[in-house]
CSV table of C-alpha atoms and ligand atoms in Angstrom, one decimal:
chain,number,residue,atom,x,y,z
A,1,MET,CA,140.6,107.3,150.3
A,2,PRO,CA,136.8,107.4,150.6
A,3,PHE,CA,135.8,105.6,153.8
A,4,VAL,CA,132.6,103.5,154.1
A,5,PRO,CA,130.2,105.8,155.9
A,6,ASN,CA,129.9,105.1,159.6
A,7,SER,CA,132.8,102.5,159.4
A,8,LEU,CA,135.3,102.5,162.3
A,9,GLU,CA,137.8,104.0,159.8
A,10,ALA,CA,135.5,106.9,158.9
A,11,ARG,CA,134.6,107.5,162.6
A,12,ASP,CA,138.3,107.4,163.6
A,13,VAL,CA,139.2,110.0,161.0
A,14,ALA,CA,136.3,112.2,162.1
A,15,GLY,CA,137.0,112.0,165.8
A,16,LEU,CA,140.6,111.3,166.8
A,17,VAL,CA,143.9,113.0,166.9
A,18,HIS,CA,146.6,110.3,166.6
A,19,PRO,CA,149.9,110.6,168.5
A,20,TYR,CA,153.1,110.5,166.5
A,21,THR,CA,151.2,110.3,163.2
A,22,ASN,CA,151.3,112.4,160.0
A,23,LEU,CA,147.8,113.9,160.6
A,24,ALA,CA,147.4,115.0,156.9
A,25,LYS,CA,148.2,111.5,155.6
A,26,HIS,CA,146.0,109.9,158.3
A,27,ALA,CA,143.1,111.9,157.1
A,28,GLU,CA,143.6,110.5,153.6
A,29,ASN,CA,144.6,106.9,154.5
A,30,GLY,CA,142.7,106.2,157.7
A,31,PRO,CA,143.8,103.9,160.5
A,32,LEU,CA,144.6,100.2,160.9
A,33,VAL,CA,142.0,99.2,163.5
A,34,ILE,CA,143.1,96.4,165.8
A,35,ASP,CA,140.3,94.3,167.2
A,36,ARG,CA,141.8,91.7,169.6
A,37,GLY,CA,144.9,90.1,170.9
A,38,GLU,CA,146.1,86.7,172.2
A,39,GLY,CA,149.6,85.8,173.3
A,40,ILE,CA,152.1,87.5,170.9
A,41,HIS,CA,149.4,88.1,168.2
A,42,VAL,CA,146.9,90.7,167.4
A,43,TRP,CA,144.1,90.7,164.8
A,44,ASP,CA,142.7,93.6,162.8
A,45,THR,CA,139.0,94.1,162.1
A,46,ASP,CA,139.3,92.2,158.8
A,47,GLY,CA,140.6,89.2,160.8
A,48,LYS,CA,144.2,89.5,159.6
A,49,GLN,CA,146.7,88.2,162.2
A,50,TYR,CA,150.0,90.0,163.1
A,51,ILE,CA,152.9,89.1,165.3
A,52,GLU,CA,153.1,92.1,167.7
A,53,GLY,CA,156.9,92.5,167.2
A,54,VAL,CA,157.1,95.6,169.4
A,55,ALA,CA,154.9,94.4,172.3
A,56,GLY,CA,152.5,97.3,171.4
A,57,LEU,CA,154.8,100.2,172.3
A,58,TRP,CA,157.6,98.3,174.0
A,59,CYS,CA,155.2,97.5,176.8
A,60,ALA,CA,152.9,94.4,176.6
A,61,SER,CA,155.6,92.2,178.1
A,62,LEU,CA,153.2,89.3,179.0
A,63,GLY,CA,151.5,89.5,175.6
A,64,TYR,CA,147.7,89.7,175.2
A,65,GLY,CA,144.9,87.9,177.0
A,66,GLU,CA,146.7,87.2,180.3
A,67,THR,CA,143.8,86.1,182.4
A,68,GLU,CA,145.7,86.5,185.7
A,69,LEU,CA,145.9,90.2,185.1
A,70,VAL,CA,142.3,90.4,184.1
A,71,LYS,CA,141.5,88.6,187.4
A,72,ALA,CA,143.7,90.9,189.4
A,73,ALA,CA,142.0,94.0,187.9
A,74,THR,CA,138.5,92.6,188.4
A,75,ALA,CA,139.1,91.6,192.0
A,76,GLN,CA,140.5,95.1,192.9
A,77,MET,CA,137.8,96.9,191.0
A,78,GLU,CA,135.2,95.0,192.9
A,79,LYS,CA,136.9,95.6,196.3
A,80,LEU,CA,138.0,99.2,196.0
A,81,ALA,CA,137.8,100.8,192.5
A,82,PHE,CA,139.5,104.0,193.4
A,83,GLY,CA,141.5,105.2,196.3
A,84,HIS,CA,144.1,108.0,196.5
A,85,LEU,CA,147.2,108.8,198.5
A,86,PHE,CA,146.5,112.6,199.1
A,87,GLN,CA,146.5,113.9,202.7
A,88,SER,CA,147.7,110.7,204.3
A,89,ARG,CA,145.1,108.4,202.8
A,90,SER,CA,146.3,105.1,201.6
A,91,HIS,CA,145.4,101.6,200.4
A,92,GLY,CA,146.9,98.1,200.3
A,93,PRO,CA,147.9,97.8,196.6
A,94,ALA,CA,150.0,101.0,196.5
A,95,ILE,CA,151.7,100.0,199.8
A,96,GLU,CA,152.5,96.6,198.6
A,97,LEU,CA,153.7,97.8,195.2
A,98,ALA,CA,156.0,100.4,196.8
A,99,GLU,CA,157.5,97.6,199.0
A,100,LYS,CA,158.0,95.4,196.0
A,101,LEU,CA,159.7,98.1,193.9
A,102,LYS,CA,162.0,99.1,196.7
A,103,SER,CA,163.1,95.5,197.0
A,104,LEU,CA,163.7,95.3,193.2
A,105,ALA,CA,165.2,98.7,192.6
A,106,PRO,CA,168.8,98.7,191.2
A,107,CYS,CA,169.8,101.7,193.4
A,108,GLU,CA,169.3,102.6,197.1
A,109,THR,CA,165.6,103.5,197.3
A,110,ALA,CA,163.9,105.0,200.4
A,111,ARG,CA,160.5,105.7,198.8
A,112,VAL,CA,158.5,105.3,195.6
A,113,PHE,CA,156.3,107.9,194.0
A,114,PHE,CA,153.6,106.6,191.5
A,115,VAL,CA,152.4,108.3,188.4
A,116,GLY,CA,150.4,107.3,185.3
A,117,ASP,CA,153.0,106.9,182.6
A,118,GLY,CA,156.6,107.3,181.6
A,119,SER,CA,156.5,111.0,180.7
A,120,SER,CA,155.0,111.8,184.1
A,121,ALA,CA,157.7,109.7,185.8
A,122,ASN,CA,160.4,111.7,184.2
A,123,ASP,CA,158.6,115.0,184.8
A,124,THR,CA,158.2,114.1,188.5
A,125,ALA,CA,161.9,113.1,188.7
A,126,ILE,CA,162.9,116.5,187.4
A,127,LYS,CA,160.6,118.3,189.8
A,128,LEU,CA,161.8,116.3,192.7
A,129,ILE,CA,165.4,117.1,191.8
A,130,TRP,CA,164.6,120.8,191.7
A,131,TYR,CA,162.7,120.6,195.0
A,132,TYR,CA,165.6,118.7,196.6
A,133,ASN,CA,168.2,121.3,195.6
A,134,ASN,CA,166.0,124.1,196.9
A,135,ALA,CA,165.5,122.2,200.1
A,136,ILE,CA,169.2,121.8,200.7
A,137,GLY,CA,170.0,125.4,199.8
A,138,ARG,CA,171.3,125.0,196.3
A,139,PRO,CA,168.7,127.0,194.3
A,140,GLU,CA,171.2,127.6,191.5
A,141,LYS,CA,171.8,123.9,190.8
A,142,LYS,CA,168.9,123.2,188.5
A,143,LYS,CA,170.0,122.5,184.9
A,144,ILE,CA,169.2,119.1,183.5
A,145,ILE,CA,171.4,117.4,180.8
A,146,GLY,CA,169.9,115.0,178.3
A,147,ARG,CA,171.4,113.5,175.1
A,148,LEU,CA,170.7,114.0,171.5
A,149,LYS,CA,168.2,111.3,170.2
A,150,ALA,CA,167.1,110.6,173.8
A,151,TYR,CA,163.4,110.1,174.4
A,152,HIS,CA,161.9,110.8,177.8
A,153,GLY,CA,158.3,111.7,177.0
A,154,VAL,CA,156.0,114.5,176.0
A,155,THR,CA,155.2,116.6,179.1
A,156,VAL,CA,156.8,120.1,179.0
A,157,ALA,CA,159.8,119.0,181.1
A,158,SER,CA,160.2,115.4,179.9
A,159,ALA,CA,160.0,116.7,176.2
A,160,SER,CA,162.7,119.3,177.1
A,161,VAL,CA,165.2,116.6,178.3
A,162,THR,CA,164.3,114.6,175.2
A,163,GLY,CA,166.8,115.2,172.4
A,164,LEU,CA,164.6,114.7,169.3
A,165,THR,CA,163.9,117.6,166.9
A,166,HIS,CA,160.2,116.7,166.4
A,167,ASN,CA,159.6,117.0,170.1
A,168,HIS,CA,161.0,120.5,170.1
A,169,LEU,CA,160.2,122.0,166.7
A,170,ASP,CA,157.2,124.4,167.0
A,171,TRP,CA,156.5,123.3,170.6
A,172,ASP,CA,158.6,126.1,172.0
A,173,LEU,CA,160.9,123.6,173.7
A,174,PRO,CA,163.3,122.8,175.2
A,175,LEU,CA,162.7,125.0,178.2
A,176,LYS,CA,165.5,127.2,179.5
A,177,GLY,CA,167.9,125.2,181.6
A,178,PHE,CA,167.8,122.0,179.6
A,179,LEU,CA,171.0,121.1,177.8
A,180,HIS,CA,171.9,118.3,175.4
A,181,THR,CA,175.1,116.4,174.9
A,182,ASP,CA,176.3,113.7,172.4
A,183,CYS,CA,174.4,110.6,171.6
A,184,PRO,CA,176.8,107.6,172.2
A,185,HIS,CA,176.2,105.9,168.9
A,186,HIS,CA,179.4,104.8,167.4
A,187,TYR,CA,178.1,103.7,164.0
A,188,ARG,CA,176.5,107.1,163.2
A,189,GLU,CA,178.3,109.6,165.4
A,190,ALA,CA,182.0,108.5,165.4
A,191,LEU,CA,184.5,110.4,163.2
A,192,PRO,CA,185.9,108.4,160.2
A,193,GLY,CA,188.3,105.8,161.6
A,194,GLU,CA,187.6,106.7,165.2
A,195,SER,CA,187.8,103.7,167.6
A,196,GLU,CA,185.1,103.1,170.2
A,197,ASP,CA,187.5,104.2,172.9
A,198,ASP,CA,188.5,107.4,171.2
A,199,PHE,CA,184.8,108.1,170.5
A,200,VAL,CA,184.0,107.7,174.2
A,201,ASP,CA,187.0,109.9,175.1
A,202,ARG,CA,185.8,112.6,172.8
A,203,ILE,CA,182.1,112.7,173.8
A,204,ILE,CA,182.9,112.5,177.5
A,205,GLY,CA,185.4,115.4,176.9
A,206,ASN,CA,182.5,117.3,175.2
A,207,LEU,CA,180.3,116.7,178.3
A,208,GLU,CA,183.0,118.0,180.7
A,209,ARG,CA,183.4,121.1,178.6
A,210,LEU,CA,179.7,121.7,178.6
A,211,ILE,CA,179.5,121.3,182.3
A,212,HIS,CA,182.4,123.7,182.8
A,213,LYS,CA,180.9,126.2,180.3
A,214,VAL,CA,177.6,126.5,182.2
A,215,GLY,CA,179.2,126.0,185.6
A,216,PRO,CA,179.0,122.7,187.5
A,217,GLU,CA,177.3,124.4,190.4
A,218,THR,CA,174.3,125.0,188.1
A,219,VAL,CA,173.9,121.4,186.8
A,220,ALA,CA,171.5,119.2,188.8
A,221,ALA,CA,171.1,116.0,186.9
A,222,PHE,CA,171.8,113.9,183.8
A,223,PHE,CA,169.0,111.8,182.4
A,224,ALA,CA,169.8,108.7,180.3
A,225,GLU,CA,168.0,105.6,178.9
A,226,PRO,CA,170.4,102.7,179.4
A,227,ILE,CA,169.7,101.8,175.8
A,228,GLN,CA,168.1,104.6,173.7
A,229,GLY,CA,164.9,103.3,172.2
A,230,ALA,CA,162.8,105.8,170.4
A,231,GLY,CA,166.0,107.5,169.1
A,232,GLY,CA,166.8,104.4,167.1
A,233,LEU,CA,167.8,101.5,169.4
A,234,ILE,CA,171.3,102.7,170.5
A,235,VAL,CA,173.5,100.7,172.8
A,236,PRO,CA,176.4,102.8,174.2
A,237,PRO,CA,180.0,101.5,174.0
A,238,GLN,CA,180.9,99.3,177.0
A,239,ASN,CA,182.9,101.9,178.9
A,240,TYR,CA,180.6,104.8,178.2
A,241,PHE,CA,178.6,104.8,181.5
A,242,PRO,CA,181.5,104.2,183.8
A,243,ARG,CA,183.3,107.1,182.2
A,244,LEU,CA,180.2,109.3,182.3
A,245,GLN,CA,179.5,108.5,185.9
A,246,ALA,CA,183.0,109.5,187.0
A,247,VAL,CA,182.4,113.0,185.5
A,248,LEU,CA,179.0,113.3,187.1
A,249,LYS,CA,180.3,112.3,190.5
A,250,LYS,CA,183.1,114.8,190.3
A,251,HIS,CA,180.6,117.6,189.9
A,252,ASP,CA,177.9,116.2,192.2
A,253,ILE,CA,175.4,115.7,189.4
A,254,LEU,CA,172.6,113.1,189.9
A,255,LEU,CA,172.2,110.3,187.3
A,256,VAL,CA,168.6,109.3,186.5
A,257,ALA,CA,168.1,106.0,184.6
A,258,ASP,CA,165.0,106.2,182.4
A,259,GLU,CA,164.0,102.5,182.5
A,260,VAL,CA,160.6,103.1,180.9
A,261,ILE,CA,161.4,100.5,178.1
A,262,THR,CA,164.5,98.7,179.4
A,263,GLY,CA,163.1,97.9,182.9
A,264,PHE,CA,161.6,94.5,183.9
A,265,LEU,CA,163.7,91.9,182.2
A,266,ARG,CA,163.8,93.3,178.6
A,267,THR,CA,167.6,93.4,178.3
A,268,GLY,CA,168.3,90.0,179.9
A,269,ASN,CA,168.7,91.6,183.4
A,270,TYR,CA,165.9,92.9,185.6
A,271,TRP,CA,167.0,96.5,184.8
A,272,GLY,CA,168.6,97.9,181.7
A,273,CYS,CA,171.2,99.8,183.8
A,274,GLN,CA,172.5,96.4,185.0
A,275,THR,CA,173.2,95.5,181.4
A,276,VAL,CA,175.2,98.6,180.6
A,277,ASP,CA,177.1,99.1,183.8
A,278,MET,CA,175.1,102.1,184.8
A,279,GLN,CA,174.8,103.1,188.5
A,280,PRO,CA,171.9,105.6,188.8
A,281,ASP,CA,170.8,107.6,191.8
A,282,MET,CA,167.1,107.4,190.7
A,283,VAL,CA,165.1,105.2,188.3
A,284,THR,CA,161.9,106.1,186.4
A,285,CYS,CA,159.8,103.2,185.0
A,286,ALA,CA,156.4,102.5,183.5
A,287,LYS,CA,155.2,100.2,180.6
A,288,ALA,CA,156.2,96.7,181.6
A,289,LEU,CA,155.6,97.5,185.2
A,290,SER,CA,152.0,96.5,184.5
A,291,SER,CA,152.7,94.7,181.2
A,292,ALA,CA,150.8,97.7,179.9
A,293,TYR,CA,147.5,96.3,181.0
A,294,LEU,CA,146.8,99.5,182.9
A,295,PRO,CA,148.7,102.8,183.0
A,296,ILE,CA,151.2,103.2,185.8
A,297,GLY,CA,154.7,104.5,186.3
A,298,ALA,CA,157.0,105.1,189.2
A,299,VAL,CA,160.0,107.1,190.4
A,300,THR,CA,162.4,105.7,192.9
A,301,ILE,CA,163.7,108.2,195.5
A,302,PRO,CA,167.0,107.8,197.4
A,303,SER,CA,167.2,108.5,201.2
A,304,PHE,CA,169.2,111.7,200.9
A,305,MET,CA,166.5,113.2,198.7
A,306,HIS,CA,163.6,111.8,200.7
A,307,GLU,CA,165.0,113.3,204.0
A,308,ALA,CA,165.3,116.7,202.3
A,309,MET,CA,161.7,116.4,201.0
A,310,VAL,CA,160.4,115.6,204.4
A,311,GLU,CA,162.1,118.7,205.9
A,312,GLN,CA,161.0,120.9,203.1
A,313,SER,CA,157.3,119.8,203.4
A,314,ARG,CA,157.5,120.4,207.2
A,315,LYS,CA,158.6,123.9,206.5
A,316,ILE,CA,156.0,124.6,203.7
A,317,GLY,CA,153.2,122.6,205.3
A,318,THR,CA,152.7,120.1,202.6
A,319,PHE,CA,154.5,118.2,199.8
A,320,GLY,CA,152.9,120.2,196.9
A,321,HIS,CA,152.8,117.5,194.2
A,322,GLY,CA,150.6,114.6,193.3
A,323,ASN,CA,148.2,113.2,190.6
A,324,THR,CA,144.7,111.9,191.2
A,325,TYR,CA,145.8,108.6,189.9
A,326,SER,CA,149.2,108.4,191.8
A,327,GLY,CA,149.1,104.7,192.9
A,328,HIS,CA,145.6,104.0,191.5
A,329,PRO,CA,144.6,100.8,193.3
A,330,VAL,CA,143.5,98.9,190.2
A,331,CYS,CA,146.7,99.8,188.3
A,332,ALA,CA,148.8,99.0,191.4
A,333,ALA,CA,147.1,95.6,191.8
A,334,VAL,CA,147.7,94.7,188.2
A,335,ALA,CA,151.3,95.9,188.4
A,336,LEU,CA,151.9,93.8,191.5
A,337,ARG,CA,150.4,90.7,189.8
A,338,THR,CA,152.6,91.4,186.8
A,339,LEU,CA,155.8,91.5,189.0
A,340,GLN,CA,154.6,88.2,190.7
A,341,ILE,CA,154.1,86.5,187.3
A,342,TYR,CA,157.6,87.5,186.2
A,343,GLU,CA,158.9,85.6,189.2
A,344,GLU,CA,156.5,82.7,189.3
A,345,ARG,CA,157.1,81.9,185.6
A,346,ASN,CA,160.9,82.6,185.9
A,347,LEU,CA,160.6,84.9,182.9
A,348,LEU,CA,164.2,86.2,183.4
A,349,GLU,CA,165.5,82.7,182.6
A,350,HIS,CA,163.1,82.4,179.7
A,351,VAL,CA,164.3,85.7,178.2
A,352,ARG,CA,167.9,84.8,178.8
A,353,GLY,CA,167.3,81.5,177.0
A,354,LEU,CA,165.9,83.3,174.0
A,355,ILE,CA,168.5,86.0,173.6
A,356,PRO,CA,171.0,83.9,171.6
A,357,ARG,CA,168.4,83.0,168.9
A,358,PHE,CA,167.0,86.6,168.8
A,359,GLN,CA,170.5,88.1,168.4
A,360,GLN,CA,171.6,85.5,165.9
A,361,ARG,CA,168.7,86.1,163.7
A,362,LEU,CA,169.2,89.9,164.0
A,363,ALA,CA,172.9,89.6,163.2
A,364,ALA,CA,172.1,87.5,160.1
A,365,LEU,CA,170.3,90.5,158.7
A,366,ALA,CA,173.5,92.5,158.7
A,367,SER,CA,174.3,91.0,155.3
A,368,HIS,CA,171.0,92.1,153.7
A,369,PRO,CA,171.7,94.6,150.9
A,370,LEU,CA,169.5,97.3,152.5
A,371,VAL,CA,170.9,96.9,156.1
A,372,GLY,CA,173.6,99.3,157.1
A,373,GLU,CA,173.8,98.2,160.7
A,374,ALA,CA,172.1,95.4,162.6
A,375,ARG,CA,171.4,97.1,166.0
A,376,LEU,CA,171.9,94.1,168.2
A,377,GLY,CA,170.5,96.2,171.1
A,378,ALA,CA,170.5,94.0,174.2
A,379,GLY,CA,168.3,91.1,175.2
A,380,LEU,CA,165.0,91.0,173.3
A,381,MET,CA,165.3,94.4,171.7
A,382,GLY,CA,167.0,95.2,168.4
A,383,GLY,CA,166.7,96.7,165.0
A,384,VAL,CA,168.1,97.2,161.6
A,385,GLU,CA,169.1,100.5,160.0
A,386,LEU,CA,168.2,100.6,156.3
A,387,VAL,CA,170.7,102.6,154.2
A,388,ALA,CA,171.0,103.7,150.6
A,389,ASP,CA,174.7,102.7,150.4
A,390,LYS,CA,176.0,100.1,152.8
A,391,ALA,CA,179.7,100.8,152.4
A,392,ALA,CA,179.4,104.5,152.7
A,393,LYS,CA,176.7,104.3,155.4
A,394,THR,CA,174.7,106.8,153.3
A,395,ALA,CA,171.2,107.3,154.7
A,396,PHE,CA,168.2,107.4,152.4
A,397,ASP,CA,166.7,110.8,151.6
A,398,PRO,CA,164.2,111.2,154.5
A,399,LYS,CA,161.5,112.3,151.9
A,400,LEU,CA,161.5,108.7,150.7
A,401,THR,CA,160.2,107.6,154.2
A,402,VAL,CA,161.9,104.2,153.8
A,403,GLY,CA,161.3,103.3,157.5
A,404,MET,CA,157.6,103.8,157.1
A,405,LYS,CA,157.6,101.8,153.8
A,406,ALA,CA,159.4,99.0,155.7
A,407,LEU,CA,156.7,99.2,158.4
A,408,LEU,CA,153.9,98.9,155.9
A,409,ALA,CA,155.7,96.0,154.1
A,410,CYS,CA,156.0,94.2,157.5
A,411,GLN,CA,152.3,94.8,158.1
A,412,GLU,CA,151.6,93.1,154.7
A,413,GLN,CA,153.6,90.2,156.0
A,414,GLY,CA,151.7,90.0,159.3
A,415,LEU,CA,154.3,91.7,161.5
A,416,MET,CA,154.1,94.8,163.6
A,417,ILE,CA,157.4,96.7,163.9
A,418,ARG,CA,158.3,100.2,165.0
A,419,ALA,CA,160.0,102.5,162.5
A,420,VAL,CA,162.3,105.2,163.9
A,421,GLY,CA,163.5,107.1,160.9
A,422,ASP,CA,164.9,104.3,158.8
A,423,VAL,CA,165.5,102.0,161.7
A,424,ALA,CA,163.1,99.0,161.9
A,425,ILE,CA,162.8,98.0,165.5
A,426,LEU,CA,161.7,94.7,167.2
A,427,CYS,CA,160.9,94.4,170.9
A,428,PRO,CA,158.5,91.5,171.1
A,429,PRO,CA,156.5,90.4,174.2
A,430,LEU,CA,158.8,88.6,176.6
A,431,ILE,CA,156.6,85.4,176.4
A,432,ILE,CA,157.6,84.8,172.8
A,433,THR,CA,159.1,81.4,172.0
A,434,GLU,CA,162.0,80.4,169.9
A,435,PRO,CA,159.9,79.2,166.9
A,436,GLN,CA,157.9,82.4,167.1
A,437,ILE,CA,161.2,84.4,167.0
A,438,ASP,CA,162.1,82.5,163.8
A,439,GLU,CA,158.6,83.3,162.4
A,440,MET,CA,159.0,87.0,163.3
A,441,PHE,CA,162.4,87.3,161.6
A,442,ASP,CA,161.2,85.3,158.6
A,443,ARG,CA,158.4,87.8,158.1
A,444,LEU,CA,160.8,90.8,158.6
A,445,LYS,CA,163.2,89.4,156.0
A,446,ALA,CA,160.4,88.7,153.5
A,447,ALA,CA,159.3,92.3,154.0
A,448,LEU,CA,162.8,93.7,153.4
A,449,ASP,CA,163.3,91.4,150.4
A,450,GLY,CA,160.1,92.6,148.8
A,451,LEU,CA,160.6,96.3,149.6
A,452,GLU,CA,160.2,98.4,146.5
A,453,LEU,CA,162.0,101.7,146.8
B,1,PLP,N1,161.0,107.2,178.4
B,1,PLP,C1,161.3,106.4,177.5
B,1,PLP,C2,162.6,105.8,177.4
B,1,PLP,C3,160.3,106.0,176.6
B,1,PLP,O1,160.6,105.1,175.6
B,1,PLP,C4,159.0,106.5,176.7
B,1,PLP,C5,157.9,106.1,175.7
B,1,PLP,O2,158.1,105.3,174.8
B,1,PLP,C6,158.7,107.5,177.7
B,1,PLP,C7,159.7,107.8,178.6
B,1,PLP,C8,157.4,108.1,177.8
B,1,PLP,O3,156.5,107.2,178.3
B,1,PLP,P1,154.9,107.4,178.1
B,1,PLP,O4,154.7,107.3,176.6
B,1,PLP,O5,154.3,106.3,178.9
B,1,PLP,O6,154.6,108.8,178.6
């Protein structure tokens, strides 16, 4: 497509590399340039309005234009625009935010380490686990297990624990010592006629065999999203995590809950792990921690790990890890204000009140001729898997890029969705209202009805 010289489109194509984009197609088709946002809506540069059905990238939980967050950022920038935590320096916003997260964490938490995003949170968690096992004299206990279709980010280590082909293919990943086990998705992964219980028995059995094969004394940790997001919105069977945890406990393997998209009310509880009966040793989070207004993520650290870290750094002379922006004061101030707003506006009750309508509208799409499975997800996240043959669950040929076509059809209808393969995903700002939920699903249904394949 020829672009108007000097237009934003032309300048975009000339200047940017876009994440998770077919770069060749992008060079031909150009970008959709978004100009502004207000509440659950965004507008492109032609003035077309869209419902932001995925809260940006599962993150803008308070929607757009939240003046309280603008005020918090401005006030902190004016007072202390930058401060760091290296070599015992500190500042109020990081101290307060650490206290707040300790009080909210779903597992015993002695300390909090701040990073800039979800990938770095998982990367840091992996490094801390390695450091811990070295500190307590178990240098061989280092392997990390993730799951197929899991998404934990793009740094070398977080992409290694990720279980998606496109994050490994031609990236020389995963690194040695990263293993993958089954994805707990009954619809796609169960054998014909296999009940949920039998499915869980089988995949937990596979995990135990994997642990025995490599030696339990070499396995340090298991990473899991309570609900797998970027792998296609996958909720595990009810008894999956309790069964999994029993195996991990037996072999002294830590469980890390990646709450990067499920944290902060999304699933109808404060944390996703509370929704799926998961009891982690550590939590990583980001995104809705600041409602995505500024980049910040965090890792919670249990007492036993912190005590070992203290001793190890005494021995070495320092704790050799840290980012310039760990606990950045402006990001921390905005995150603190975000967490206060969740409480002040009783957003948890608001979300819980909306879940029945969201789930009902999602479930209604199950009867659509293109929908193989309505992924009810949990809380205000869900999706629909589009299939070529409903009864046989036959997927479309990936070359048809049906998910991408659905995304473009939704855009036509004024709705932003996320397409993961052929799964169309919704994860709207938590401030959405019931009439807006109806409007969002009306637009999705109109897009699916008009989809030309
Ligand atoms: N973990 C999960 C579960 C995610 O969904 C994501 C991003 O979507 C990440 C980690 C990586 O976060 P970031 O993109 O902020 O690095």
